XYZ file of C-alpha atoms in Angstrom:
707
model
C 125.122 39.089 124.018
C 125.699 42.269 125.995
C 122.822 44.028 127.698
C 122.337 47.762 128.078
C 123.440 47.760 131.705
C 126.863 46.376 130.776
C 127.847 49.188 128.409
C 130.583 51.429 129.853
C 133.239 53.498 128.121
C 136.200 55.574 129.302
C 137.121 58.975 127.959
C 139.046 58.822 124.695
C 142.658 57.987 125.460
C 143.831 60.563 122.956
C 141.901 63.254 124.774
C 143.149 62.082 128.156
C 146.774 61.826 127.060
C 147.087 65.002 125.028
C 144.377 67.281 126.381
C 145.802 68.176 129.814
C 149.425 68.807 128.724
C 148.243 70.906 125.801
C 146.038 72.979 128.090
C 149.026 73.622 130.288
C 151.179 74.642 127.332
C 148.493 77.003 126.069
C 147.591 78.586 129.373
C 150.995 79.118 131.003
C 152.076 82.137 128.929
C 148.624 83.656 129.092
C 148.409 83.190 132.852
C 151.777 84.854 133.232
C 150.677 87.765 131.085
C 147.478 88.062 133.100
C 149.337 88.039 136.406
C 151.530 90.893 135.250
C 148.550 92.922 134.046
C 145.728 92.305 136.504
C 144.465 95.829 136.009
C 144.141 95.493 132.233
C 140.727 95.341 130.626
C 141.650 92.170 128.736
C 141.960 91.257 125.125
C 139.877 93.362 122.764
C 136.573 91.715 121.912
C 136.611 89.757 118.689
C 133.387 88.323 117.272
C 134.294 84.898 115.905
C 131.837 83.557 113.347
C 131.607 80.697 110.875
C 133.233 82.929 108.264
C 135.974 85.480 109.070
C 134.549 87.916 106.502
C 130.974 87.737 107.823
C 131.217 90.895 109.898
C 131.186 93.023 106.735
C 128.574 90.980 104.877
C 129.077 88.141 102.442
C 128.308 87.675 98.782
C 127.331 84.117 99.755
C 123.768 83.603 101.105
C 123.763 83.452 104.904
C 121.183 83.105 107.703
C 121.552 83.671 111.444
C 119.389 82.755 114.410
C 119.907 84.506 117.742
C 118.058 86.212 120.566
C 114.262 85.960 120.669
C 114.113 84.476 117.176
C 116.356 81.606 118.243
C 114.331 81.110 121.415
C 111.085 80.787 119.450
C 112.654 78.346 116.996
C 114.243 75.976 119.512
C 113.515 72.299 118.947
C 114.742 68.975 120.248
C 117.362 68.719 117.468
C 119.306 71.103 115.252
C 117.325 70.225 112.142
C 114.052 71.154 113.817
C 115.554 74.391 115.160
C 116.717 75.742 111.788
C 114.359 73.829 109.486
C 111.840 76.645 108.864
C 114.368 79.203 107.578
C 114.196 79.933 103.828
C 116.130 77.316 101.871
C 116.735 75.146 104.948
C 114.737 72.006 105.761
C 114.777 69.308 108.418
C 115.394 65.603 107.780
C 113.837 64.182 110.972
C 114.036 60.681 112.378
C 111.648 60.928 115.320
C 112.206 63.580 117.986
C 115.873 63.081 118.821
C 117.513 62.988 115.390
C 117.219 65.608 112.667
C 119.884 67.057 110.364
C 119.591 70.206 108.234
C 119.032 69.987 104.482
C 120.266 73.100 102.640
C 119.126 73.834 99.095
C 118.109 70.188 98.683
C 121.461 68.795 99.882
C 122.001 66.972 103.170
C 123.998 64.185 104.800
C 127.779 64.557 104.388
C 127.293 67.572 102.099
C 126.146 69.725 105.055
C 128.652 70.261 107.854
C 127.307 70.825 111.382
C 129.846 72.440 113.709
C 130.255 73.518 117.306
C 132.275 76.734 117.426
C 134.014 76.137 114.074
C 134.906 72.502 114.845
C 132.951 69.570 113.431
C 130.340 67.902 115.657
C 132.508 64.753 115.324
C 129.575 62.434 116.011
C 128.096 59.686 113.793
C 125.162 61.724 112.447
C 126.488 61.712 108.858
C 126.622 57.914 108.920
C 122.878 57.422 109.205
C 119.699 59.499 109.475
C 118.782 57.927 112.835
C 121.988 59.133 114.524
C 121.465 62.378 116.440
C 123.672 65.455 116.200
C 125.321 65.869 119.603
C 125.141 69.682 119.829
C 122.342 70.943 122.063
C 120.397 73.877 120.628
C 119.203 75.094 124.046
C 122.679 76.151 125.202
C 123.848 77.944 122.033
C 124.089 81.718 121.730
C 123.735 81.958 117.953
C 123.384 79.683 114.944
C 124.985 80.768 111.694
C 124.156 79.028 108.397
C 126.180 79.430 105.216
C 123.913 78.353 102.351
C 125.528 76.842 99.301
C 129.075 75.510 98.813
C 131.080 76.405 101.945
C 134.126 74.323 101.261
C 136.908 76.878 101.615
C 137.181 77.178 105.385
C 135.817 73.943 106.784
C 136.546 71.139 104.349
C 135.728 70.280 100.781
C 132.858 68.031 101.886
C 130.580 70.975 102.731
C 129.308 71.496 99.177
C 125.772 71.980 100.529
C 126.511 74.411 103.346
C 127.606 74.868 106.934
C 125.634 75.151 110.182
C 127.792 76.566 112.985
C 126.423 76.448 116.539
C 128.100 79.170 118.619
C 128.162 77.981 122.243
C 130.878 80.257 123.730
C 131.793 77.353 126.016
C 135.378 78.612 125.923
C 135.353 82.285 126.989
C 137.445 84.547 124.760
C 137.104 87.795 126.741
C 137.212 88.742 130.393
C 133.888 88.574 132.186
C 131.955 91.840 132.390
C 130.459 90.734 135.724
C 131.299 88.005 138.259
C 128.234 85.938 137.355
C 125.602 86.022 134.626
C 123.417 83.419 133.037
C 119.974 82.153 132.234
C 117.704 79.321 133.323
C 114.799 77.819 131.438
C 112.195 75.150 132.007
C 109.452 74.206 129.576
C 106.908 71.482 129.062
C 104.406 70.392 126.425
C 101.207 68.400 126.432
C 102.229 66.315 123.421
C 104.505 63.439 124.505
C 104.413 64.864 128.031
C 107.614 66.729 127.149
C 109.684 68.041 130.069
C 112.977 69.857 129.603
C 115.235 72.333 131.295
C 118.503 74.088 130.516
C 120.864 76.593 132.093
C 124.118 78.380 131.390
C 126.346 80.405 133.694
C 129.193 82.698 132.666
C 131.460 84.761 134.830
C 134.916 85.247 136.214
C 137.286 87.582 137.942
C 140.244 89.396 136.480
C 141.974 87.249 133.900
C 139.976 84.139 134.810
C 136.690 83.481 132.985
C 134.466 80.416 133.208
C 131.383 78.844 131.667
C 129.012 76.103 132.874
C 125.908 74.759 131.148
C 123.568 71.820 131.408
C 120.334 70.487 129.954
C 117.896 67.594 130.340
C 114.959 66.473 128.192
C 112.425 63.689 128.675
C 109.517 62.848 126.361
C 107.186 59.926 125.750
C 105.982 58.754 122.360
C 104.370 61.718 120.653
C 100.769 62.050 119.471
C 99.692 62.389 115.843
C 96.253 63.103 114.325
C 95.878 59.897 112.273
C 97.650 56.711 111.238
C 101.380 56.326 111.722
C 101.635 54.876 108.209
C 100.763 57.214 105.369
C 97.806 56.542 103.086
C 100.248 55.932 100.227
C 102.175 53.365 102.274
C 99.034 51.521 103.334
C 97.797 51.439 99.738
C 101.171 50.135 98.531
C 101.144 47.363 101.131
C 97.612 46.332 100.184
C 98.543 46.296 96.489
C 101.643 44.209 97.184
C 99.660 41.687 99.212
C 96.989 41.496 96.552
C 99.634 40.815 93.926
C 101.198 38.055 96.027
C 97.944 36.348 97.047
C 95.781 37.140 94.054
C 93.095 38.648 96.287
C 92.559 42.002 98.015
C 94.785 42.397 101.039
C 93.280 41.841 104.441
C 94.423 43.765 107.465
C 96.233 41.237 109.672
C 96.785 43.529 112.612
C 95.376 46.760 113.844
C 97.069 49.775 112.303
C 98.845 52.080 114.752
C 97.185 55.461 114.949
C 97.236 58.422 117.303
C 100.930 58.085 118.194
C 104.328 57.207 116.730
C 105.730 54.083 118.322
C 109.380 54.302 119.315
C 109.504 58.098 119.304
C 110.321 58.526 122.999
C 113.566 60.146 124.100
C 115.664 60.993 127.136
C 118.693 63.268 126.915
C 121.001 65.029 129.316
C 124.360 66.721 129.070
C 126.444 69.734 129.896
C 129.859 71.320 129.845
C 132.436 73.135 131.950
C 134.897 75.570 130.419
C 137.390 78.187 131.555
C 139.935 80.546 130.074
C 142.768 82.820 131.078
C 142.487 86.105 129.211
C 145.400 88.502 129.037
C 145.975 91.806 127.298
C 146.906 90.263 123.943
C 146.117 86.584 124.321
C 143.698 84.066 125.737
C 143.667 80.293 126.127
C 140.985 77.995 127.423
C 139.510 74.532 127.567
C 136.000 73.086 127.704
C 134.874 69.553 128.507
C 131.367 68.541 127.472
C 129.327 65.365 127.575
C 125.965 64.136 126.349
C 123.999 60.984 127.133
C 120.888 60.080 125.180
C 118.521 57.177 124.968
C 115.839 57.332 122.315
C 113.594 55.079 120.283
C 113.934 54.444 116.572
C 110.511 54.831 114.951
C 109.769 53.597 111.489
C 108.407 50.063 111.834
C 111.786 48.301 111.864
C 111.399 44.556 111.825
C 114.121 42.094 112.800
C 114.347 38.368 112.235
C 116.735 36.327 114.345
C 118.115 32.845 114.216
C 117.766 30.397 117.085
C 120.810 28.542 118.335
C 119.590 25.462 116.437
C 119.728 27.506 113.227
C 115.979 27.758 112.840
C 114.773 31.140 111.708
C 112.197 32.957 113.770
C 109.689 34.100 111.191
C 107.655 36.525 113.215
C 109.044 39.978 113.839
C 109.800 41.185 117.327
C 107.305 43.553 118.831
C 108.435 47.027 119.769
C 111.095 49.325 118.387
C 114.864 49.380 118.797
C 116.458 51.758 121.316
C 119.587 53.777 120.646
C 121.786 54.439 123.685
C 124.394 57.114 122.965
C 127.287 58.662 124.905
C 129.808 61.292 123.936
C 132.650 63.051 125.733
C 134.335 65.959 124.010
C 137.319 68.158 124.912
C 137.831 71.493 123.151
C 140.861 73.770 123.367
C 141.202 77.286 122.011
C 143.883 79.963 122.074
C 144.047 83.377 120.470
C 146.773 85.983 120.100
C 146.596 89.543 118.800
C 149.366 90.716 116.445
C 151.265 87.392 116.582
C 153.601 88.322 113.717
C 154.285 91.399 111.626
C 151.522 91.739 109.056
C 149.045 89.566 111.009
C 146.312 90.968 113.236
C 145.172 87.779 114.976
C 145.954 84.076 115.326
C 143.394 81.524 116.517
C 144.051 77.878 117.313
C 141.107 75.539 117.835
C 141.454 71.844 118.754
C 138.814 69.238 119.485
C 138.963 65.645 120.761
C 135.888 63.462 120.708
C 134.912 60.020 122.000
C 131.510 58.894 120.730
C 129.707 55.582 121.029
C 126.172 54.333 120.705
C 124.558 50.927 120.886
C 121.378 49.991 119.081
C 119.410 47.678 121.370
C 116.872 45.221 120.048
C 113.301 45.354 121.402
C 114.131 42.378 123.681
C 116.937 44.386 125.327
C 119.853 42.634 123.653
C 122.690 44.809 122.355
C 122.823 44.823 118.582
C 125.135 47.003 116.530
C 127.684 49.219 118.306
C 128.898 52.372 116.546
C 131.975 54.220 117.787
C 133.697 57.334 116.514
C 136.934 58.696 117.944
C 137.822 61.947 116.239
C 140.378 64.722 116.398
C 140.337 68.070 114.636
C 142.688 71.046 114.765
C 142.649 74.302 112.828
C 145.037 77.229 112.930
C 143.743 80.461 111.429
C 145.749 83.660 110.872
C 144.061 86.962 110.017
C 146.414 89.009 107.860
C 146.577 92.684 107.039
C 146.310 94.067 103.519
C 148.381 92.301 100.867
C 147.781 93.554 97.323
C 144.720 95.220 98.805
C 143.290 91.971 100.254
C 142.678 91.439 103.965
C 141.675 87.951 105.040
C 142.554 84.690 106.700
C 144.825 81.798 105.912
C 145.233 78.587 107.781
C 145.574 74.843 107.984
C 143.210 72.167 109.218
C 143.855 68.577 110.322
C 141.168 65.944 110.906
C 141.282 62.300 111.971
C 138.236 60.060 112.281
C 138.413 56.471 113.553
C 134.976 55.002 112.901
C 133.794 51.475 113.653
C 130.499 49.583 113.554
C 130.336 46.120 115.097
C 127.314 43.842 115.042
C 124.803 42.084 112.812
C 123.744 45.332 111.127
C 127.195 46.859 110.731
C 126.735 47.963 107.139
C 130.084 49.818 107.069
C 133.452 48.274 108.034
C 135.766 50.121 110.444
C 137.419 53.011 108.583
C 140.069 55.539 109.573
C 139.877 58.827 107.685
C 142.604 61.471 107.622
C 142.188 64.927 106.121
C 144.674 67.749 105.780
C 143.734 71.073 104.246
C 145.208 74.512 103.679
C 143.045 77.544 102.862
C 142.968 81.267 102.217
C 140.034 83.689 101.993
C 140.337 87.421 101.460
C 138.424 90.569 100.628
C 139.229 93.995 99.229
C 137.316 97.099 98.259
C 136.724 97.995 94.627
C 135.292 101.472 94.988
C 132.156 100.942 97.075
C 131.997 97.243 96.182
C 133.601 94.377 98.054
C 135.457 91.597 96.239
C 135.909 88.198 97.935
C 138.275 85.436 96.830
C 139.306 82.130 98.328
C 141.016 78.799 97.683
C 141.470 75.498 99.537
C 143.616 72.421 98.874
C 142.970 69.173 100.743
C 144.059 65.540 100.889
C 141.702 62.790 102.065
C 142.905 59.291 102.971
C 140.388 56.494 103.624
C 141.834 53.377 105.280
C 139.256 50.587 105.807
C 139.936 47.537 107.960
C 139.041 45.303 105.006
C 140.337 45.824 101.485
C 142.515 48.558 100.065
C 142.326 52.209 100.991
C 141.577 55.206 98.810
C 143.420 58.536 98.581
C 141.908 61.702 97.142
C 143.175 65.181 96.343
C 140.352 67.710 96.350
C 140.218 71.471 96.006
C 137.875 74.430 96.046
C 137.925 78.022 94.900
C 135.431 80.843 95.218
C 134.887 84.390 93.986
C 132.165 86.815 95.019
C 131.270 90.466 94.923
C 129.012 92.628 97.074
C 127.725 95.745 95.305
C 125.855 98.450 97.266
C 122.997 100.133 95.410
C 120.871 103.190 96.112
C 118.543 103.471 99.120
C 120.054 100.603 101.109
C 119.840 97.912 98.430
C 122.732 95.577 97.767
C 123.393 92.762 95.325
C 125.739 89.853 95.911
C 127.020 87.356 93.364
C 129.099 84.305 94.167
C 130.647 81.474 92.153
C 132.154 78.347 93.714
C 134.043 75.516 92.060
C 134.811 72.569 94.316
C 135.398 68.834 94.490
C 134.298 66.440 97.248
C 135.856 63.114 98.193
C 133.417 60.234 98.764
C 132.836 59.456 102.439
C 133.408 56.004 103.915
C 129.712 55.091 103.791
C 129.569 55.782 100.051
C 132.717 53.769 99.387
C 132.524 50.755 101.674
C 128.893 50.113 102.705
C 127.978 46.449 102.333
C 125.200 45.264 104.614
C 121.721 45.777 106.053
C 120.990 49.331 107.173
C 118.332 49.538 109.888
C 117.489 53.219 109.379
C 116.794 53.021 105.654
C 115.365 49.467 105.762
C 117.646 48.519 102.885
C 120.778 46.590 102.041
C 123.335 49.244 101.088
C 126.257 48.571 98.775
C 129.017 51.127 98.303
C 131.488 51.468 95.465
C 135.209 51.768 96.308
C 135.853 52.960 92.740
C 133.832 56.174 93.142
C 135.544 59.310 91.836
C 135.589 62.765 93.376
C 132.328 64.676 93.101
C 132.580 68.094 91.451
C 130.276 71.096 91.724
C 130.031 74.538 90.157
C 127.748 76.765 92.227
C 126.281 80.142 91.314
C 124.198 82.361 93.589
C 122.737 85.862 93.302
C 121.279 87.716 96.281
C 119.317 90.977 96.238
C 118.620 92.432 99.679
C 117.521 95.540 101.518
C 117.104 95.126 105.265
C 115.871 98.347 106.814
C 114.158 99.299 110.036
C 110.674 99.623 108.539
C 110.859 97.061 105.719
C 113.188 94.440 104.365
C 113.478 91.903 101.577
C 115.972 89.188 100.638
C 115.879 87.201 97.403
C 118.409 84.506 96.474
C 118.616 82.580 93.199
C 121.049 79.682 93.026
C 122.166 76.898 90.707
C 124.524 74.009 91.463
C 125.799 71.849 88.615
C 127.377 68.579 89.760
C 129.688 66.265 87.879
C 129.841 62.667 89.169
C 127.108 63.348 91.731
C 126.998 60.463 94.251
C 123.578 59.029 95.073
C 121.796 55.772 95.943
C 119.543 53.848 93.570
C 117.482 50.658 93.967
C 118.639 47.712 91.886
C 115.358 45.798 92.068
C 117.117 42.953 93.869
C 116.812 41.826 97.491
C 119.395 40.761 100.051
C 118.417 39.495 103.519
C 114.823 40.231 102.466
C 115.732 43.918 102.067
C 115.792 45.967 98.855
C 119.327 46.530 97.605
C 120.521 50.132 97.185
C 123.748 50.900 95.351
C 125.845 54.055 95.348
C 126.363 55.378 91.815
C 127.564 58.520 90.051
C 126.081 60.735 87.349
C 125.920 64.449 86.644
C 123.126 66.397 88.372
C 121.612 69.876 88.469
C 120.014 71.778 91.370
C 118.289 75.139 90.953
C 116.196 77.060 93.440
C 114.989 80.254 95.048
C 114.826 81.593 98.624
C 112.701 84.603 99.501
C 111.853 86.440 102.705
C 110.399 89.882 103.454
C 108.993 91.927 106.321
C 107.041 95.155 106.646
C 106.543 97.144 109.847
C 103.668 99.534 109.155
C 103.567 100.626 112.799
C 106.620 101.607 114.830
C 106.438 103.318 118.187
C 108.551 103.856 121.261
C 109.098 100.414 122.763
C 107.162 98.468 120.157
C 106.289 97.534 116.594
C 103.797 95.641 114.451
C 105.252 93.410 111.723
C 103.990 91.516 108.679
C 106.348 88.878 107.267
C 106.427 86.350 104.447
C 108.767 83.712 103.041
C 108.996 81.116 100.270
C 111.484 78.610 98.908
C 111.684 75.958 96.239
C 114.375 73.672 94.814
C 114.258 71.546 91.690
C 116.813 68.887 90.836
C 117.468 66.110 88.351
C 120.150 63.515 87.681
C 121.577 63.090 84.198
C 120.779 59.376 83.865
C 120.630 57.314 80.662
C 117.391 57.386 78.689
C 114.633 55.379 80.340
C 116.279 55.473 83.784
C 114.672 57.452 86.606
C 116.380 60.857 86.976
C 114.713 62.100 90.178
C 116.713 63.094 93.254
C 115.601 61.190 96.380
C 114.022 63.015 99.332
C 113.892 66.390 97.573
C 112.216 69.086 99.746
C 108.779 70.322 98.748
C 107.915 73.933 97.919
C 106.974 76.127 100.904
C 105.125 79.439 101.250
C 104.416 81.194 104.536
C 103.423 84.440 106.171
C 103.072 85.769 109.704
C 102.092 88.643 111.951
C 103.963 89.829 115.016
C 103.679 92.522 117.652
C 106.113 93.706 120.313
C 105.136 96.200 122.977
C 107.491 96.726 125.884
C 107.444 93.406 127.761
C 104.854 91.709 125.544
C 105.564 89.886 122.285
C 103.142 87.776 120.262
C 103.025 86.307 116.809
C 101.230 83.890 114.554
C 102.838 82.129 111.587
C 101.324 80.098 108.768
C 103.375 77.779 106.557
C 102.065 75.722 103.669
C 104.236 72.822 102.523
C 103.207 71.642 99.068
C 102.887 68.052 97.958
C 105.933 66.368 96.496
C 105.152 64.165 93.515
C 108.644 64.253 92.001
C 109.878 60.973 93.448
C 112.351 58.241 92.626
C 111.390 54.674 91.773
C 111.532 53.572 95.416
C 109.800 56.615 96.943
C 106.153 57.393 97.600
C 104.708 60.897 97.025
C 104.047 63.179 99.986
C 100.822 65.102 100.482
C 100.649 68.841 101.192
C 100.030 70.117 104.705
C 99.642 73.359 106.639
C 101.330 74.423 109.844
C 99.965 77.194 112.075
C 102.044 78.354 115.039
C 101.375 80.839 117.811
C 103.774 82.331 120.337
C 103.093 84.675 123.254
C 105.687 85.869 125.756
C 105.608 88.399 128.559
C 108.645 89.680 130.418
C 108.460 90.701 134.073
C 110.940 92.413 136.313
C 111.763 90.302 139.359
C 114.244 91.902 141.711
C 115.812 93.812 138.840
C 116.177 90.645 136.766
C 114.098 89.725 133.685
C 111.692 86.814 134.023
C 109.901 85.739 130.853
C 106.806 83.547 130.731
C 105.970 82.112 127.311
C 103.356 79.987 125.572
C 103.749 78.383 122.150
C 101.404 76.399 119.942
C 102.616 74.211 117.063
C 100.560 72.502 114.377
C 97.455 74.132 115.806
C 95.275 72.763 112.988
C 96.397 69.221 113.929
C 97.342 68.443 110.321
C 99.069 65.240 109.309
C 102.561 66.532 108.517
C 105.121 64.451 106.623
C 108.409 65.927 105.433
C 109.624 64.461 102.164
C 113.228 64.848 103.367
C 112.702 62.174 106.051
C 113.739 58.543 105.524
C 110.727 57.456 107.596
C 108.125 59.928 106.338
C 105.681 57.115 105.502
C 105.933 55.587 108.990
C 106.396 58.569 111.311
C 104.716 61.936 110.657
C 105.604 65.031 112.666
C 103.844 65.609 116.022
C 100.219 66.687 116.047
C 98.863 69.714 117.885
C 101.326 70.724 120.604
C 100.937 73.347 123.345
C 104.180 74.284 125.063
C 104.719 76.602 128.020
C 107.759 77.661 129.965
C 109.651 80.160 132.083
C 113.008 81.772 131.358
C 115.013 83.691 133.980
C 118.182 85.694 133.367
C 120.807 86.727 135.899
């Protein structure tokens, strides 16, 4: 059995073989152009977002996090960072892992990207696998809520979260060197973390460097690690088995979450050559992480003599993860007659993590080598429509080896072609789009599956009087089952279940409708979104009532399903003055869902987010900013047969920041308080909600310096 010290991996051979020559091919013509035009001001600035039409507003609901708002929201994972926005929730697995849930949909239905390319990690495989994009080095996070299948793959029927890192510069540097540095620490878990990014260049050459490190112990909680519902269920089960009230055999863990410690570090180096009409660049990034897996996982092992060890090992498993990623990007203005811009984005990824048993032995090893390329062309008006067309190619070579490898090695190939466009109809804006895609799943065992999926969308933005606007959007899309849904057949440590896939699953279909009414002014603003998603052949897991390897069996099945919900946010600034403002804000969201099961069969959707209502106060005056926010998360009693209900909780947060001038550079000192009431907080979206609540009262302080 391998130990942790013996785990070493080289950079993906595909990245090593193809990355350097391709960089040379991309950069040679741009470097030549730059050499001829050293005095030019460089390519005109183009803001590249998750949607090429976003600059003019979208009919589709959208959220963005940037600037001070992003800084206040930063967490140790992407789910925590965006999980308080209306309609967006976090599905946490301790501190390190947490994926976004959008309008009640998560997992493979929500695509997390780094600069318009998939994260290419193993986070969609299991809830305990962390997303490998670091929130502390991003410039902006853009979230498309609802079906976002046209541009980035038909799997994103829940939405898209795009983390804009700008690791590959696309414009010439405005100054030789700029950047920011940050250090922060917290009393809970003795958290210590730091991050920096530097950008600069000279003439046609532009560069970027960033890095981060985070270290935290097991975090503190106000009560028991196990929920009251879980403890009651265990006592009832024991009483049923023994015929007498259950007796506590060991002291319950309270005051902390065992196995919630983490250690992460990573960074990137990127550079570009930027000419008058073109740019080309490359970025190489890496991340190493070692974190515990909370949730009370128990493992039984067999001795060499074949005798089973009945008692469970003490302690929690450790996940040791490494990733190396190479990204390439090139852009060209006016590449062909009728086209205003061409953008090529390519990513190579080499990911691996090992789940170590509490005794230090290496258990299951997960690896994911991935490649993605997308070519996007912005075209000028055709039949009144301006927009983008392109192609996208993806390859994923996934493998899990070990006793708990619940999915066989699978190679997945995707090829898609898309078009999105917009045109004016009087003062209104019409948006149309279509995507066609093939998906080939090739497992190492058994026969493969091929799918043809498609998506189309239509939306309209209508301006009204006094700054109001209304947006309506309809999406029709199909999604191919992912490898985990098709081929799972084994014990799954994260879900504490024995998962069984179905290779005969059909494509999942969805018809999505959304209506948004908004008016975002300087003194007041409001945004209201109503949405409904009707699924045909919705893929989900259900308990069979059987056990395998002493674990409950979960099977993937299909039935129709309906999701409906509302997102709301508003702000009012009763006081505005030179250099400052006072703001009152509020928000709310709710989603309801059901599965069209046969009569007498449970129709609840698992891990459905609870209703939330919140409000806050904020003040900004020159260098001082302060705010307090209150969020109430309601109880969730709509549960499936294998779920326990979740109790309501309240979250009170405080943030204070003051900016100083140090040698002409801004230095900001900040203090934040989270869960100030020290409530027991359990998110119903979490697989381990009954074993690992969110952290208790946390006081965090830090310093941020900008060059």
